[in-house]
mmCIF file of C-alpha atoms in Angstrom:
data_model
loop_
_atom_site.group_PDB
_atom_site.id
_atom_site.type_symbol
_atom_site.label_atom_id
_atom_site.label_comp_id
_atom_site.label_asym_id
_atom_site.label_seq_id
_atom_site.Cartn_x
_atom_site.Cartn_y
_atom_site.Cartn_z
ATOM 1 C CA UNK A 257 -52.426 151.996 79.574
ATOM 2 C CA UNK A 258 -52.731 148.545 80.570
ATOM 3 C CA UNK A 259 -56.745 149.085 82.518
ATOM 4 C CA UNK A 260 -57.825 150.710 78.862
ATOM 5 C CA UNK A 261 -55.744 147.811 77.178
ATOM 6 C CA UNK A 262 -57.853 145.003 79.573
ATOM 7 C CA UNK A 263 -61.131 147.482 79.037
ATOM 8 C CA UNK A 264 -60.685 147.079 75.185
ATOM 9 C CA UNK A 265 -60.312 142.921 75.004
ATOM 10 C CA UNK A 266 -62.962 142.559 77.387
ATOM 11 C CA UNK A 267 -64.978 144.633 75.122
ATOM 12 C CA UNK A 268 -64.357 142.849 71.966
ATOM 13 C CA UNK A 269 -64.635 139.422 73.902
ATOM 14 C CA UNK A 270 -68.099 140.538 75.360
ATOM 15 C CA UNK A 271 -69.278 141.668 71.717
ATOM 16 C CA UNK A 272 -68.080 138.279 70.167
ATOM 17 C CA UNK A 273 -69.596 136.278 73.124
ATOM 18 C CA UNK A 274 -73.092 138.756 72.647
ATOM 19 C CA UNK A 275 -72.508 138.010 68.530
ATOM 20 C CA UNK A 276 -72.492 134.037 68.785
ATOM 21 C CA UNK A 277 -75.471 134.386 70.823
ATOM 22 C CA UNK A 278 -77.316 136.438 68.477
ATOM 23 C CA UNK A 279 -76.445 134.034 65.469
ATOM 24 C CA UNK A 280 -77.511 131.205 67.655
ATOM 25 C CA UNK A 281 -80.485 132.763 68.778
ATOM 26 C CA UNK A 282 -81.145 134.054 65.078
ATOM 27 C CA UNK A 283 -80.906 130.720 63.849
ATOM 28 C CA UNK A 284 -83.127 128.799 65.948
ATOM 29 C CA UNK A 285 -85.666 131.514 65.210
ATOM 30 C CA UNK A 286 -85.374 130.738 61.594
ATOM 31 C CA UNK A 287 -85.612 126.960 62.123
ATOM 32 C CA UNK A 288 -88.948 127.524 64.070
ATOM 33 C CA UNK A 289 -90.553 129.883 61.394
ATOM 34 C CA UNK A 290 -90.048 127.279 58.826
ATOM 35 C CA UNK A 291 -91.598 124.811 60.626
ATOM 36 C CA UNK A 292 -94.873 126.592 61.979
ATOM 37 C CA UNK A 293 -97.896 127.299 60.143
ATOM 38 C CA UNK A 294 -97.778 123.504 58.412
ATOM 39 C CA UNK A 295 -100.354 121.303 58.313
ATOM 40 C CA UNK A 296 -99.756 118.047 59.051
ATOM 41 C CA UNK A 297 -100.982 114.818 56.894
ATOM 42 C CA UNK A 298 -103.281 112.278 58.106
ATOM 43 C CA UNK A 299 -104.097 108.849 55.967
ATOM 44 C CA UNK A 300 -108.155 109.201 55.397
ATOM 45 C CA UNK A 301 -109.424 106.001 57.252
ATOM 46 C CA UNK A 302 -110.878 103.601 53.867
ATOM 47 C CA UNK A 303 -113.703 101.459 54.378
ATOM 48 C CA UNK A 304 -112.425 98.392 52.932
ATOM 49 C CA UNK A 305 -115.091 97.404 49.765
ATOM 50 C CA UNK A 306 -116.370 93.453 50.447
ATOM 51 C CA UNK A 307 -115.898 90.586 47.735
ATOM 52 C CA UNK A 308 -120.115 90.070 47.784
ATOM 53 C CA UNK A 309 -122.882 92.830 48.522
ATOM 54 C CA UNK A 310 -125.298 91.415 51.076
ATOM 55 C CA UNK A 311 -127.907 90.160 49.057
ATOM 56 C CA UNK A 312 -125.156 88.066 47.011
ATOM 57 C CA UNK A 313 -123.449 86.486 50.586
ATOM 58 C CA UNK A 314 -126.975 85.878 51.036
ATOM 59 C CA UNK A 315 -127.908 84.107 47.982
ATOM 60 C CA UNK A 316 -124.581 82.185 47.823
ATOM 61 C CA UNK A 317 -125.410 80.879 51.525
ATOM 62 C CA UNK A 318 -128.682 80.010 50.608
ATOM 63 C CA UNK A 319 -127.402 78.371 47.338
ATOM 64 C CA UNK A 320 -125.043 76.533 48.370
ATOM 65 C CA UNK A 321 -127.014 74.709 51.865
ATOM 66 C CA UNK A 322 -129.473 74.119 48.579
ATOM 67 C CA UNK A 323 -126.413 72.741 46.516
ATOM 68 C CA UNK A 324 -125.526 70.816 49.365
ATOM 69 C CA UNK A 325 -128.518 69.069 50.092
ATOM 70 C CA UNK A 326 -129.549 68.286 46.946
ATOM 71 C CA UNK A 327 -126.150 65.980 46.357
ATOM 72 C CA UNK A 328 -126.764 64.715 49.690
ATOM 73 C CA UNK A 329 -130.840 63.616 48.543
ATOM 74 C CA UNK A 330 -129.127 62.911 45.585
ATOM 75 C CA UNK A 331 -127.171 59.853 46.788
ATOM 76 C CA UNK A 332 -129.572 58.829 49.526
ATOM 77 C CA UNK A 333 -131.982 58.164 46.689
ATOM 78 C CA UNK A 334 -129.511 56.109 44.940
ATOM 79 C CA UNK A 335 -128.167 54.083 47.791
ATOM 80 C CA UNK A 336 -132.486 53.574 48.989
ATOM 81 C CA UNK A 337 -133.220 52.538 45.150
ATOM 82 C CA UNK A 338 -130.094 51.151 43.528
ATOM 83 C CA UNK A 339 -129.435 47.566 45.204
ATOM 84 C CA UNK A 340 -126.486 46.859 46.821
ATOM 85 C CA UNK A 341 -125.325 44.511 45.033
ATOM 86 C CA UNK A 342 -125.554 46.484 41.561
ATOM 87 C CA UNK A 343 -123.280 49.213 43.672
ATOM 88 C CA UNK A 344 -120.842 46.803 45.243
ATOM 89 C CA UNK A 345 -120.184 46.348 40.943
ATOM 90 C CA UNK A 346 -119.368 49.578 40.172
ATOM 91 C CA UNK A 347 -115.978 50.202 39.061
ATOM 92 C CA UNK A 348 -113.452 51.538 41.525
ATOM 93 C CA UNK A 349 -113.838 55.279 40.217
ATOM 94 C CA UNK A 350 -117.515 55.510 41.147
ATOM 95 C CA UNK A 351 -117.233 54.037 43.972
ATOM 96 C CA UNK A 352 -114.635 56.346 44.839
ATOM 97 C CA UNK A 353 -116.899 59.236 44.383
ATOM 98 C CA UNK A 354 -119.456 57.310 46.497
ATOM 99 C CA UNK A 355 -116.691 57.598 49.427
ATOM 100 C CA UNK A 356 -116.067 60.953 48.576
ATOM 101 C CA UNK A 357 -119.574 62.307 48.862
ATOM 102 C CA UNK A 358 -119.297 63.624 51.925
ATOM 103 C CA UNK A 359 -116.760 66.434 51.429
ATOM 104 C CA UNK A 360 -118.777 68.153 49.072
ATOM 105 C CA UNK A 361 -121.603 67.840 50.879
ATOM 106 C CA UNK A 362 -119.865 69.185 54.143
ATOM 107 C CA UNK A 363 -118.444 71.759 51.589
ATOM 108 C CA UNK A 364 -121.670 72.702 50.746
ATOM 109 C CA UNK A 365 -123.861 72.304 54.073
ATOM 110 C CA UNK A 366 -121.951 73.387 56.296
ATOM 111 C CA UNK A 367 -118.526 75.272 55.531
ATOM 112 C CA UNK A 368 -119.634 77.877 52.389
ATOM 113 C CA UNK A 369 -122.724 78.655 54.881
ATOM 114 C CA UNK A 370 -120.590 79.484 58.128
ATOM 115 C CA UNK A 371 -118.178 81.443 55.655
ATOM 116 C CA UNK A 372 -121.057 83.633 54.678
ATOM 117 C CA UNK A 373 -121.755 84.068 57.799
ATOM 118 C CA UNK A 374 -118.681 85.175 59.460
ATOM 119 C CA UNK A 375 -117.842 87.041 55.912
ATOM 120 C CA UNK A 376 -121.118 89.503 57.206
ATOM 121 C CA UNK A 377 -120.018 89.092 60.959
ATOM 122 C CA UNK A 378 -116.671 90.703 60.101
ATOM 123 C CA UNK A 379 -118.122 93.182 57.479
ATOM 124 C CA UNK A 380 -120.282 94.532 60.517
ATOM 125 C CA UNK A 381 -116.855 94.784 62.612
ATOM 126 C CA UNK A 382 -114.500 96.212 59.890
ATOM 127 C CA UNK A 383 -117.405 98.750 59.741
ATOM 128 C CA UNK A 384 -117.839 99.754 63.085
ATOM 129 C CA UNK A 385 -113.934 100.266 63.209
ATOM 130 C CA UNK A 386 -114.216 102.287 59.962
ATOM 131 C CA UNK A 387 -116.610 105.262 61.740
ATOM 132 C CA UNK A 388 -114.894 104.885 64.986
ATOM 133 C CA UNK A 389 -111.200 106.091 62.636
ATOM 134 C CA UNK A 390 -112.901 108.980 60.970
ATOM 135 C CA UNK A 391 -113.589 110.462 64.090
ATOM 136 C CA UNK A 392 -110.511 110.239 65.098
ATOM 137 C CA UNK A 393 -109.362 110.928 61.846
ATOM 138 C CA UNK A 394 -112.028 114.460 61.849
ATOM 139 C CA UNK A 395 -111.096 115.336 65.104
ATOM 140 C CA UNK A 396 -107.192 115.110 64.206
ATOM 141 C CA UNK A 397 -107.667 117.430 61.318
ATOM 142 C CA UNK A 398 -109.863 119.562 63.405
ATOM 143 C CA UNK A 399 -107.044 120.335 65.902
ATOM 144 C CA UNK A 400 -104.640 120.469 63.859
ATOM 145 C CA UNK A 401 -106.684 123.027 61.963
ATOM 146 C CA UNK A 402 -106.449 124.965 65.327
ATOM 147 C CA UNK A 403 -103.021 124.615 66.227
ATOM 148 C CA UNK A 404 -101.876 125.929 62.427
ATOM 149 C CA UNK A 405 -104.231 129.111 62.884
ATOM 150 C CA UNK A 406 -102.200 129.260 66.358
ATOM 151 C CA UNK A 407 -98.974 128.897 65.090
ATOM 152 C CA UNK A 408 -99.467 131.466 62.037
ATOM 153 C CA UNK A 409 -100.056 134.392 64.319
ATOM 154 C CA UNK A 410 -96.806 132.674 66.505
ATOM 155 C CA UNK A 411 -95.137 133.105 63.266
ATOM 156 C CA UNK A 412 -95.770 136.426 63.001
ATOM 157 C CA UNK A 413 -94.897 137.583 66.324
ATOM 158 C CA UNK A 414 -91.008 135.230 65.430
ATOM 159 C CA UNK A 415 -90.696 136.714 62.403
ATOM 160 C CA UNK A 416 -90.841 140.228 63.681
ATOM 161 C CA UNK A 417 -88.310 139.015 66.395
ATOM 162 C CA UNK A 418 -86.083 137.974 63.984
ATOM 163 C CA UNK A 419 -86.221 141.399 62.032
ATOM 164 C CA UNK A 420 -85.566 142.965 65.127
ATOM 165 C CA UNK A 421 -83.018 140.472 65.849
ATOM 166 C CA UNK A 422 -81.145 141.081 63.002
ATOM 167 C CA UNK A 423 -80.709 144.932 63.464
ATOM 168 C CA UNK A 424 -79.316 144.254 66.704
ATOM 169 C CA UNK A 425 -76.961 141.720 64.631
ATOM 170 C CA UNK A 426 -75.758 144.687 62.587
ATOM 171 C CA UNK A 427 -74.952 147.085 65.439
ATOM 172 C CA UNK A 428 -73.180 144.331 67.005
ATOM 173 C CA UNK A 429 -70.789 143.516 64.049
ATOM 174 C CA UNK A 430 -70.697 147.380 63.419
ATOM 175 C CA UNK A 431 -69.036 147.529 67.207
ATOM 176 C CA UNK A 432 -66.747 144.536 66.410
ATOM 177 C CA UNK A 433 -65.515 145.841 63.486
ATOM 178 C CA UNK A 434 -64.730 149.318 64.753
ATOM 179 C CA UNK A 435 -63.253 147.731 67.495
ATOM 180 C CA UNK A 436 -60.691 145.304 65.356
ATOM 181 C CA UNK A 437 -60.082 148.380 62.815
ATOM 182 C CA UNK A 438 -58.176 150.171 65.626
ATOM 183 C CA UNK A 439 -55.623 146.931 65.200
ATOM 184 C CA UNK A 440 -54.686 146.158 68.480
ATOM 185 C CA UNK A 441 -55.438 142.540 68.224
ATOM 186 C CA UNK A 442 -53.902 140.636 65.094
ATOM 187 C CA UNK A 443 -56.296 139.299 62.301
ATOM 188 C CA UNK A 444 -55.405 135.828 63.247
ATOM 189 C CA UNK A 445 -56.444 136.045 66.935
ATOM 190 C CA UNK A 446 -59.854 137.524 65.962
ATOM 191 C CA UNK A 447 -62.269 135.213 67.335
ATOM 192 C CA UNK A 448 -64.427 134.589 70.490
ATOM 193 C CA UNK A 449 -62.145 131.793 71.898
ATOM 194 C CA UNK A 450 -58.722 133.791 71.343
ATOM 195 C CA UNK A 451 -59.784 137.059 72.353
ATOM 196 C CA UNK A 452 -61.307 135.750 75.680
ATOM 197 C CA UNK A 453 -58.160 133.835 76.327
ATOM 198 C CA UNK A 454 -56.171 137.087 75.936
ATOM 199 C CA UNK A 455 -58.344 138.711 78.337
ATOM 200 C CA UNK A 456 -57.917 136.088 80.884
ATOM 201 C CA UNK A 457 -53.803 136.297 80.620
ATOM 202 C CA UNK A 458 -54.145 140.297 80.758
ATOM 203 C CA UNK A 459 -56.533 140.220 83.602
ATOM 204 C CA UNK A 460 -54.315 137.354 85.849
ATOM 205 C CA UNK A 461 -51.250 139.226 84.749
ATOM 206 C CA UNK A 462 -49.981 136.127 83.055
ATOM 207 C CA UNK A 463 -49.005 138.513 80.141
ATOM 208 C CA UNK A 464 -48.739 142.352 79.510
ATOM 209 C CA UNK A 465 -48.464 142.405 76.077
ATOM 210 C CA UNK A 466 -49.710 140.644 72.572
ATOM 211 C CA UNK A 467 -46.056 140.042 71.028
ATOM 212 C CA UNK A 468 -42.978 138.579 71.845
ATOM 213 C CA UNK A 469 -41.991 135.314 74.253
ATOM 214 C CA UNK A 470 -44.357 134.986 76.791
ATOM 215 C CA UNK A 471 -46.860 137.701 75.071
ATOM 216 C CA UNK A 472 -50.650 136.541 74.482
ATOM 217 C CA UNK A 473 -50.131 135.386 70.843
ATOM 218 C CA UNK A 474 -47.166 133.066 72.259
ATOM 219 C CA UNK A 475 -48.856 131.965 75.358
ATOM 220 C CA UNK A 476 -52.267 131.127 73.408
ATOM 221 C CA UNK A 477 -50.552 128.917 70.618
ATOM 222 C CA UNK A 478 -48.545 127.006 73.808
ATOM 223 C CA UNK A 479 -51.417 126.549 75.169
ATOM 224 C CA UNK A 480 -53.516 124.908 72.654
ATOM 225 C CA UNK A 481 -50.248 122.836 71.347
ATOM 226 C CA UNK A 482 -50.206 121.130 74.696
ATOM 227 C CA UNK A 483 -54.161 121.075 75.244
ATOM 228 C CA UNK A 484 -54.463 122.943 78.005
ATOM 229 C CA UNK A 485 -56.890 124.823 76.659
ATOM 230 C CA UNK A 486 -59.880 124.181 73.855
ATOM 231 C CA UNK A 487 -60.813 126.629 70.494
ATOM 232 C CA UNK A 488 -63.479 124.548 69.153
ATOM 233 C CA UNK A 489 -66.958 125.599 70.233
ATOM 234 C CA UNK A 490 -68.683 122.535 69.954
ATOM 235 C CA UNK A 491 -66.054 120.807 72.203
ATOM 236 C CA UNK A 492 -66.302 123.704 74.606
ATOM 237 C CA UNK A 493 -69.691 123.538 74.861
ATOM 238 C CA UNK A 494 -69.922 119.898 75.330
ATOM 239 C CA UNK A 495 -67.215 120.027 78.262
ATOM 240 C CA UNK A 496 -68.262 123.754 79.868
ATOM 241 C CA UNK A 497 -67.341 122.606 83.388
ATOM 242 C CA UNK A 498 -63.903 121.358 82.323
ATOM 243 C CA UNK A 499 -63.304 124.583 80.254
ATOM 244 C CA UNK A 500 -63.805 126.499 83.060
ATOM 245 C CA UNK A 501 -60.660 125.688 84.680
ATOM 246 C CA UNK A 502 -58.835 126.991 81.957
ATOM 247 C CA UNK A 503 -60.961 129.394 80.189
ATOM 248 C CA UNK A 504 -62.654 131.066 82.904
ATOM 249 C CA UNK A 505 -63.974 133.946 81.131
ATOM 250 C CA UNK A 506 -64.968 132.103 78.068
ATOM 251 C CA UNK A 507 -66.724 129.442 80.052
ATOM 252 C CA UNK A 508 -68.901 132.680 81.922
ATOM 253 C CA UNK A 509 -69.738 133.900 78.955
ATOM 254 C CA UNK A 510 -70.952 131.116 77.565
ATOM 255 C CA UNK A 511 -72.643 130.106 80.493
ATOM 256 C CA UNK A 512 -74.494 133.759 80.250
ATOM 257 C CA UNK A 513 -75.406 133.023 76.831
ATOM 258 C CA UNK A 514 -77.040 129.632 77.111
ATOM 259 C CA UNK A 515 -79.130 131.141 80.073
ATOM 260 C CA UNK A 516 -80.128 133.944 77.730
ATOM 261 C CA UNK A 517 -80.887 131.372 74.893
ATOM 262 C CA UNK A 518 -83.023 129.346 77.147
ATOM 263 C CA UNK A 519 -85.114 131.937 78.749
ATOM 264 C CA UNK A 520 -86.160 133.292 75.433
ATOM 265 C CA UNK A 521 -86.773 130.016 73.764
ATOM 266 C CA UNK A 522 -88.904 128.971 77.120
ATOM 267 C CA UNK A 523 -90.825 132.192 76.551
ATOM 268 C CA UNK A 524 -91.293 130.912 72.943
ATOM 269 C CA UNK A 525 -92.610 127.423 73.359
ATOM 270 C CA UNK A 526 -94.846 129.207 76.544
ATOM 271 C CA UNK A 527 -96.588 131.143 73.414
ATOM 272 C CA UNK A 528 -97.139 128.517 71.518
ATOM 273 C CA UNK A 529 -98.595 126.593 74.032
ATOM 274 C CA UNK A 530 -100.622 128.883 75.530
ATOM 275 C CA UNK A 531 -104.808 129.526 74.327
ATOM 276 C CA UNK A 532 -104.656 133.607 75.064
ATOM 277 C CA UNK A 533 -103.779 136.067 73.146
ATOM 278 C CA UNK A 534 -99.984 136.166 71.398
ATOM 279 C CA UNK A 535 -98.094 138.439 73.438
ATOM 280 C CA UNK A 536 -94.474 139.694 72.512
ATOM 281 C CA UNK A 537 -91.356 138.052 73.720
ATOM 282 C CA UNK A 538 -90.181 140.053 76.407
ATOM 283 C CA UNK A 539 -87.069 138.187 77.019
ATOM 284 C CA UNK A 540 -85.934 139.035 73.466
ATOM 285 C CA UNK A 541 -87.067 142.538 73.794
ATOM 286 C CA UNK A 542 -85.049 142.735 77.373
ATOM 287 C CA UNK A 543 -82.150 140.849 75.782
ATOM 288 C CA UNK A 544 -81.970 143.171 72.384
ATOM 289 C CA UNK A 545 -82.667 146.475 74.702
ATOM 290 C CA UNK A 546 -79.305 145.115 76.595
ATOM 291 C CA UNK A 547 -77.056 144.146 73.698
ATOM 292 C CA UNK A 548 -77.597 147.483 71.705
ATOM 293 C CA UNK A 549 -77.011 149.388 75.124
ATOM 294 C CA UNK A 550 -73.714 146.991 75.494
ATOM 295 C CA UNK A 551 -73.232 148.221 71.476
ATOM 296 C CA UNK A 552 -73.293 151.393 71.795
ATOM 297 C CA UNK A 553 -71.072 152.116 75.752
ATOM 298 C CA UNK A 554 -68.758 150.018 73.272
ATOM 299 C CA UNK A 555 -68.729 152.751 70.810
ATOM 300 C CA UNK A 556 -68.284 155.077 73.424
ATOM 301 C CA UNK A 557 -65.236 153.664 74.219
ATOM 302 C CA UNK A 558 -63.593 154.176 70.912
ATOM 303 C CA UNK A 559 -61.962 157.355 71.084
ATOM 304 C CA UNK A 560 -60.141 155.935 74.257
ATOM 305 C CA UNK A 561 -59.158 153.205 72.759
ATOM 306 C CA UNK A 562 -57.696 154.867 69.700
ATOM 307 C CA UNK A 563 -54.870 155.609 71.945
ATOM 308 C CA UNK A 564 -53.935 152.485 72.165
ATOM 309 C CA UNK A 565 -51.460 150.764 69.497
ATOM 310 C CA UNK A 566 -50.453 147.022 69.077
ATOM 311 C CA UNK A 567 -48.559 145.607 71.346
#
């Protein structure tokens, strides 16, 4: 009574353990189908449009050495012809301007011309920067076209995983549930933490049966009052060698499961990477060929464990 008792919660903790992973795996799948397949956006290098055409930064340069010198001849003439004394009588505000001349006449000579200049200079530059971003910016679009053709047909081959995936779900929670229907193990208590801390107490003979002082349900609620052991997953997960201790069997299946997880999502991104042709999975093949086989010996099981009654 007691081996086909220990038989039955390993079961159902193996099933629960093989369920989680299936969920996990099942929604990782559906996280990467949403994101292949989708082009990405690029900003379209933009050649920026100058403030003159050429023939204007030309003209302007050309006008304005002319403006230049002409106010320059301008006041040479003046100081040659008018006499200095007839100047040195001006009133202050002209001969303010006659101090001032030369800004203008810098303005003009010198500064609008080397502004031209370095206007086209930079033009030429801003240019040559332009066509070297659309290359980049065509070959970015180019590969990208290539990687979305590649990840279409990676798609496809994930999205007929995770219809495959999700029959194996169903015989899975079909096992479960015939197991828990035969109500050995209280509603309460079913869950991959409890029923994997029930088998360990069975298996190390720390209890022989569910009810009562001392019995599994008892033991299990003691035990997480006083923290010796954990019930959330995340927490579990994040502290798998310290759960060990306590947990053993939890901790190995979860162990098993994460290796399982990682081998088929390794064999994923190896697909996507890869320039041959899209082959199937066959990690999740192997690991869906194993779970229904683990399914169905479960089922097996059931007319054996129909014996059995709460405890």
């Amino acid at each position: 009574m007691e081996t086909k008792l220990i038989r039955y919660i390993k079961d159902v903790a193996t099933l629960e353990c093989q369920l989680y992973t299936q969920n996990k795996l099942k929604n990782n799948l559906e996280w990467q189908i949403n994101r292949l397949g989708k082009e990405r956006y690029y900003d379209e290098p933009i050649l920026q449009k100058p403030d003159w055409d050429k023939s204007m930064s030309l003209f302007i340069a050309v006008l304005s050495f002319i403006v230049g010198f002409v106010i320059f001849f301008t006041l040479f003439v003046i100081v040659e012809i008018v006499p200095a004394k007839i100047i040195q009588n001006l009133p202050e505000f002209w001969k303010c301007l006659l101090l001032l001349s030369p800004i203008p006449i810098g303005f003009f000579t010198v500064y609008m011309p080397w502004y031209v200049i370095n206007e086209r200079k930079e033009r030429k530059y801003q240019k040559f920067r332009y066509e070297k971003a659309i290359d980049e910016y065509n070959i970015a679009i180019a590969n990208d076209n290539e990687r979305v053709k590649r990840e279409i047909l990676v798609k496809k081959d994930m999205q007929k995983q995770l219809f495959n995936l999700k029959k194996s779900i169903g015989t899975t929670k079909s096992a479960i549930n015939a197991l828990y229907s035969i109500n050995i193990i209280h509603p309460k208590y079913r869950d991959m933490v409890a029923v994997c801390s029930f088998y360990d107490y069975f298996d190390t003979g720390r209890c022989n049966a569910f009810t009562g002082p001392g019995g599994a349900y008892d033991t299990y609620e003691t035990d997480l009052r006083f923290n010796r052991i954990e019930n959330k997953l995340d927490v579990i997960i994040s502290k798998l060698d310290e759960i060990i201790a306590n947990q053993q069997y939890l901790g190995m299946l979860i162990r098993e499961s994460n290796n399982a997880l990682y081998r088929i999502e390794q064999q994923n991104k190896a697909l996507l990477n890869s320039s041959n042709e899209i082959k199937e999975n066959t990690e999740l093949i192997e690991y869906n060929t194993r779970c229904s086989a683990q399914s169905s010996a479960v089922m097996e099981h059931l007319m054996v464990y129909n014996t059995l009654r709460s405890r």
